[in-house]
mmCIF file of C-alpha atoms in Angstrom:
data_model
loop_
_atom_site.group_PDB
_atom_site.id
_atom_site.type_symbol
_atom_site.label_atom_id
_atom_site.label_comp_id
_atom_site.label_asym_id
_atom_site.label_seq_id
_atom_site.Cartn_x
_atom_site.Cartn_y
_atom_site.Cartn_z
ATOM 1 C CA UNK A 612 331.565 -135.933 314.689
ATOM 2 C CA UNK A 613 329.218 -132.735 314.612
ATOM 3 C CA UNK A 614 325.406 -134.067 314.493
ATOM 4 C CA UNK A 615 323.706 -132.718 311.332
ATOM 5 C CA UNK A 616 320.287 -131.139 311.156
ATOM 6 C CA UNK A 617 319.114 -133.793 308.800
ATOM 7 C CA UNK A 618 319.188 -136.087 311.591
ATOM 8 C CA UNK A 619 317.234 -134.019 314.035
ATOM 9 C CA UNK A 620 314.924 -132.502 312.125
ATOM 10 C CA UNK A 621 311.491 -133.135 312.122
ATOM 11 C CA UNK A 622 309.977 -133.938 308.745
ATOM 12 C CA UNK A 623 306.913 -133.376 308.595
ATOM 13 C CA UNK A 624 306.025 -129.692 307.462
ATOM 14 C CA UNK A 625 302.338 -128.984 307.221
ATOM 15 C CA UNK A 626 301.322 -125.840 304.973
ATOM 16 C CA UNK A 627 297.711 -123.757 305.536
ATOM 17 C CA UNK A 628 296.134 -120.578 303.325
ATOM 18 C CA UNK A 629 296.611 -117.265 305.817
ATOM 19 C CA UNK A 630 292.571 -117.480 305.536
ATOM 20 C CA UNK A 631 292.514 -120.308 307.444
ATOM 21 C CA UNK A 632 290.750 -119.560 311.143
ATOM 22 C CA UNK A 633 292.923 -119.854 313.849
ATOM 23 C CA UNK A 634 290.094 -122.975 315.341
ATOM 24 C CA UNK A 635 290.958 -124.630 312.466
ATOM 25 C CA UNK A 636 294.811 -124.531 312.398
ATOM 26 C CA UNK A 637 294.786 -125.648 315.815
ATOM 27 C CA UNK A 638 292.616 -128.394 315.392
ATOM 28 C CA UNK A 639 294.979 -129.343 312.445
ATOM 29 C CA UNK A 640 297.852 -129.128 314.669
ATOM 30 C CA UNK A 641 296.189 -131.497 317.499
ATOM 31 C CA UNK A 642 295.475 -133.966 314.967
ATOM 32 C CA UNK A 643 298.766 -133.790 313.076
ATOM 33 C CA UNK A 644 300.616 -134.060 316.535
ATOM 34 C CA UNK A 645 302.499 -131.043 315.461
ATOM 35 C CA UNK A 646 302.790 -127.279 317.368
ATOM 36 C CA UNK A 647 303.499 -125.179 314.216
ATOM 37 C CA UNK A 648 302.405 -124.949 310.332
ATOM 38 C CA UNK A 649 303.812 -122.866 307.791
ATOM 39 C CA UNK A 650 301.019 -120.623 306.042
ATOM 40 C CA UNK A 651 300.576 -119.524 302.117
ATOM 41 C CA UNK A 652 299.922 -117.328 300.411
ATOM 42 C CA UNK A 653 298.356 -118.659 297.187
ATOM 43 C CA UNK A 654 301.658 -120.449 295.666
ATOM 44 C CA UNK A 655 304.231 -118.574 298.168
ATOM 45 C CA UNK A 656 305.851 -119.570 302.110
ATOM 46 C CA UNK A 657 304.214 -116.193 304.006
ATOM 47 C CA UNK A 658 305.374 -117.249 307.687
ATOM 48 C CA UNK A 659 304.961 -119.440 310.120
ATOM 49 C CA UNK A 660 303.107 -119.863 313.138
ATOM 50 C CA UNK A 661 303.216 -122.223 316.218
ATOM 51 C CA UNK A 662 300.503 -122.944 319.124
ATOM 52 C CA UNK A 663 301.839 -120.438 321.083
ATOM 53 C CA UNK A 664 301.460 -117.754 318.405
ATOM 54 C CA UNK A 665 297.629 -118.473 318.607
ATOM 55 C CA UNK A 666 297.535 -118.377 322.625
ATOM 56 C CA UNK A 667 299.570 -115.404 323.587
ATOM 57 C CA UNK A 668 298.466 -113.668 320.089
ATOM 58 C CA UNK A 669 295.002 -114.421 319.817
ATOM 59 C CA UNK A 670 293.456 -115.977 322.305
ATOM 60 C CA UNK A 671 295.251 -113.556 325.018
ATOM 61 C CA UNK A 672 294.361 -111.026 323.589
ATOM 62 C CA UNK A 673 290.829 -111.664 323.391
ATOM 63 C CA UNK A 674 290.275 -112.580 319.609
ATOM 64 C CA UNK A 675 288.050 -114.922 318.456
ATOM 65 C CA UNK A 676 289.986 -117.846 316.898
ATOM 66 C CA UNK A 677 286.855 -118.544 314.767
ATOM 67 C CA UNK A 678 287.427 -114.924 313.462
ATOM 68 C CA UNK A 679 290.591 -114.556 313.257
ATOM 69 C CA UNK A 680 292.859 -115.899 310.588
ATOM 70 C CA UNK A 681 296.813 -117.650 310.264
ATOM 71 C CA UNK A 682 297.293 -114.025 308.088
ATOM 72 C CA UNK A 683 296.755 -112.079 311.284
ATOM 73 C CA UNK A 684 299.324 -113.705 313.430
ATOM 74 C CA UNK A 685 301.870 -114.938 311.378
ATOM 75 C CA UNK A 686 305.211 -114.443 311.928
ATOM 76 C CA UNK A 687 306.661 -113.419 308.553
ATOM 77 C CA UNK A 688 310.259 -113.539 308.941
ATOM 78 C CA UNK A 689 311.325 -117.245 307.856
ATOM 79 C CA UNK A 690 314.371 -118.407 308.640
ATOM 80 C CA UNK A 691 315.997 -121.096 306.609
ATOM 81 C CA UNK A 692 318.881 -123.469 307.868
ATOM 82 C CA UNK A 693 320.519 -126.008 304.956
ATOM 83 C CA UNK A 694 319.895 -130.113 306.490
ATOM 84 C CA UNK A 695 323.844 -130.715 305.802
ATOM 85 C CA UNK A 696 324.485 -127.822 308.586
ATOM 86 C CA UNK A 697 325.655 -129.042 311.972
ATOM 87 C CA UNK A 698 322.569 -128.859 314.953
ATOM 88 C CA UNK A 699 324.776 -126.592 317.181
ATOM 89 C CA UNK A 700 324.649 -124.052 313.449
ATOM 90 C CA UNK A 701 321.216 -124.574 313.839
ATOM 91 C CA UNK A 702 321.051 -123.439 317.610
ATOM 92 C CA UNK A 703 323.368 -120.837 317.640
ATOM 93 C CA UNK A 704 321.061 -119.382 314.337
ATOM 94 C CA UNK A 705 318.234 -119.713 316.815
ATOM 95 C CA UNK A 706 319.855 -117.882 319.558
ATOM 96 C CA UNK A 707 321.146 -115.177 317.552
ATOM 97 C CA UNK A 708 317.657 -114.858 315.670
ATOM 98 C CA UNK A 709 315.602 -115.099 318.916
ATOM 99 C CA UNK A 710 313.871 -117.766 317.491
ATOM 100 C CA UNK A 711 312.490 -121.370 318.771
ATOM 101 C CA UNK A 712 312.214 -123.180 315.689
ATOM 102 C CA UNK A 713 313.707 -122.902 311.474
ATOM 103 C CA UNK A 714 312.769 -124.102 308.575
ATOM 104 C CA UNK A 715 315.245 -126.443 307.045
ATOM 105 C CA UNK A 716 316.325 -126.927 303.735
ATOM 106 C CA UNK A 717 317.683 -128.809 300.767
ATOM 107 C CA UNK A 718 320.725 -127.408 298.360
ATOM 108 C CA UNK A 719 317.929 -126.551 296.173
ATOM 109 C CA UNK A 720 316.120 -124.216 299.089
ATOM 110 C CA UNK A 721 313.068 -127.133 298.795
ATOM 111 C CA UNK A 722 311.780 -127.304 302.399
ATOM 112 C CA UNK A 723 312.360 -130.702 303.530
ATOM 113 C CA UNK A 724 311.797 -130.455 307.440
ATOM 114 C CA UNK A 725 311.540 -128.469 310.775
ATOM 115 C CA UNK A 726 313.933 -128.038 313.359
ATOM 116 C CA UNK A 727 313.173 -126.433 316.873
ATOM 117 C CA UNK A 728 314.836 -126.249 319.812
ATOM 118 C CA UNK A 729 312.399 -129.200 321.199
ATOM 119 C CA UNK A 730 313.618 -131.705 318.614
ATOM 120 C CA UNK A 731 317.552 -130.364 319.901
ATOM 121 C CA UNK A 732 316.637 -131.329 323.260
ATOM 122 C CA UNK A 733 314.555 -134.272 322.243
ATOM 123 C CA UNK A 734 317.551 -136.211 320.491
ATOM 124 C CA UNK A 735 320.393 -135.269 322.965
ATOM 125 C CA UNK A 736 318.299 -137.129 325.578
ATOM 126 C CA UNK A 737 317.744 -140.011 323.646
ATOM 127 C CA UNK A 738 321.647 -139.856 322.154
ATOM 128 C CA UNK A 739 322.337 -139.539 326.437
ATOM 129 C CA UNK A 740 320.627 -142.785 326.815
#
């Protein structure tokens, strides 16, 4: 039987304003023990952006993460995948997307959960074991 994306997914989905300095969603992200949040726009889902966004976006290229804001680096396209679809769904909408990580979803398009590629890897190992 096909795993489902409910059962890999990570649950916890932390949301931040696009004004929020970069310093500030990182330190978020330490202390959540998480490497992406999703950012707002007042009531609205405007993107997402990970740890890596901020190094090879920011902080390689030299801008100040005390200056700079979520807004500036997000990545805007959001990709949703339903928690009833099967994990290899979810993968092969990563692959074809070019994407590390989607937003999951209830029937009701309520975001209930991440799933990356990390969390893929993560529970095959421990399903191995």
């Amino acid at each position: 039987m096909a795993r489902l994306v409910a059962e890999a997914m990570t649950r916890r989905v932390v949301y931040l304003p696009a004004d929020t300095p970069l310093d500030e969603a990182a330190q978020a992200m330490r202390d959540q023990g998480i490497g992406d949040v999703v950012v707002t726009r007042g009531p609205a889902m405007s993107g997402i952006v990970t740890a890596r966004d901020i190094v090879v976006r920011a902080v390689a290229e030299g801008l100040s993460p005390a200056a700079t804001t979520l807004g500036a680096i997000t990545t805007r396209e959001i990709i949703l995948i339903e928690q009833g679809a099967t994990v290899e769904e979810a993968v092969q909408a990563m692959r074809s997307r070019a994407v590390r990580r989607l937003l999951v979803c209830d029937a009701d398009r309520k975001i209930v959960g991440l799933i990356g590629l990390s969390d893929v890897v993560l529970r095959s190992n421990a399903a191995a074991a």
